[in-house]
XYZ file of C-alpha atoms in Angstrom:
72
model
C 105.145 113.382 115.632
C 102.133 114.082 116.796
C 101.642 115.278 120.377
C 100.443 112.102 122.589
C 98.322 115.048 124.387
C 96.711 114.911 121.141
C 92.932 113.501 122.433
C 91.751 110.103 121.883
C 88.024 111.541 119.634
C 90.695 113.328 117.338
C 93.177 110.701 116.747
C 89.409 108.181 115.680
C 88.956 110.817 113.718
C 91.998 111.577 112.097
C 92.521 107.839 110.895
C 89.038 107.676 109.671
C 88.463 110.990 107.144
C 92.600 109.806 105.936
C 90.688 106.427 105.585
C 87.675 107.975 103.541
C 90.593 110.223 101.281
C 92.010 106.216 100.306
C 89.194 104.838 99.251
C 87.856 108.147 97.071
C 91.598 107.386 95.670
C 91.913 104.021 95.102
C 88.193 104.309 93.176
C 90.719 107.539 90.865
C 93.110 104.690 90.344
C 90.898 102.552 89.286
C 89.435 104.809 86.598
C 92.664 106.638 85.500
C 94.170 103.442 84.658
C 91.506 101.602 83.128
C 90.571 104.782 81.077
C 94.239 105.097 80.152
C 94.417 101.699 78.383
C 91.463 101.752 76.766
C 92.281 105.430 75.497
C 95.648 103.632 73.958
C 93.760 100.716 73.137
C 91.587 102.858 70.517
C 94.658 105.038 69.281
C 93.798 108.071 71.352
C 97.404 108.518 72.545
C 97.242 112.404 73.606
C 94.625 111.334 75.941
C 96.669 108.412 76.519
C 99.402 110.020 78.056
C 97.179 113.237 79.876
C 95.582 109.654 81.734
C 98.626 107.712 82.628
C 100.328 111.236 83.146
C 96.977 112.126 85.837
C 97.541 107.999 87.368
C 100.809 108.511 88.477
C 99.286 111.730 90.579
C 96.500 109.373 92.082
C 99.476 107.095 92.565
C 101.570 109.992 94.256
C 98.700 111.619 96.528
C 97.944 108.162 97.695
C 101.066 107.262 99.278
C 101.433 110.838 100.558
C 97.938 109.881 102.926
C 99.604 106.386 103.426
C 102.328 108.590 104.626
C 99.858 110.285 107.109
C 97.503 107.948 108.433
C 100.972 106.353 110.017
C 101.920 109.432 111.805
C 98.330 109.759 113.161
């Protein structure tokens, strides 16, 4: 947990940076989800599998950022 002695300005900056990172993650989640579905529909099973793995990594990163935001 962060110390209450951290300046308020720093906390706001940290929160803004986390929010910006989550915007990127959400864009990537939407993109990889769409691409994985498209690859699967076109029969590119290997590509679909890799895209789904990447999608799960992006989701995990989003969860970590959410956890970080909660303690900031």
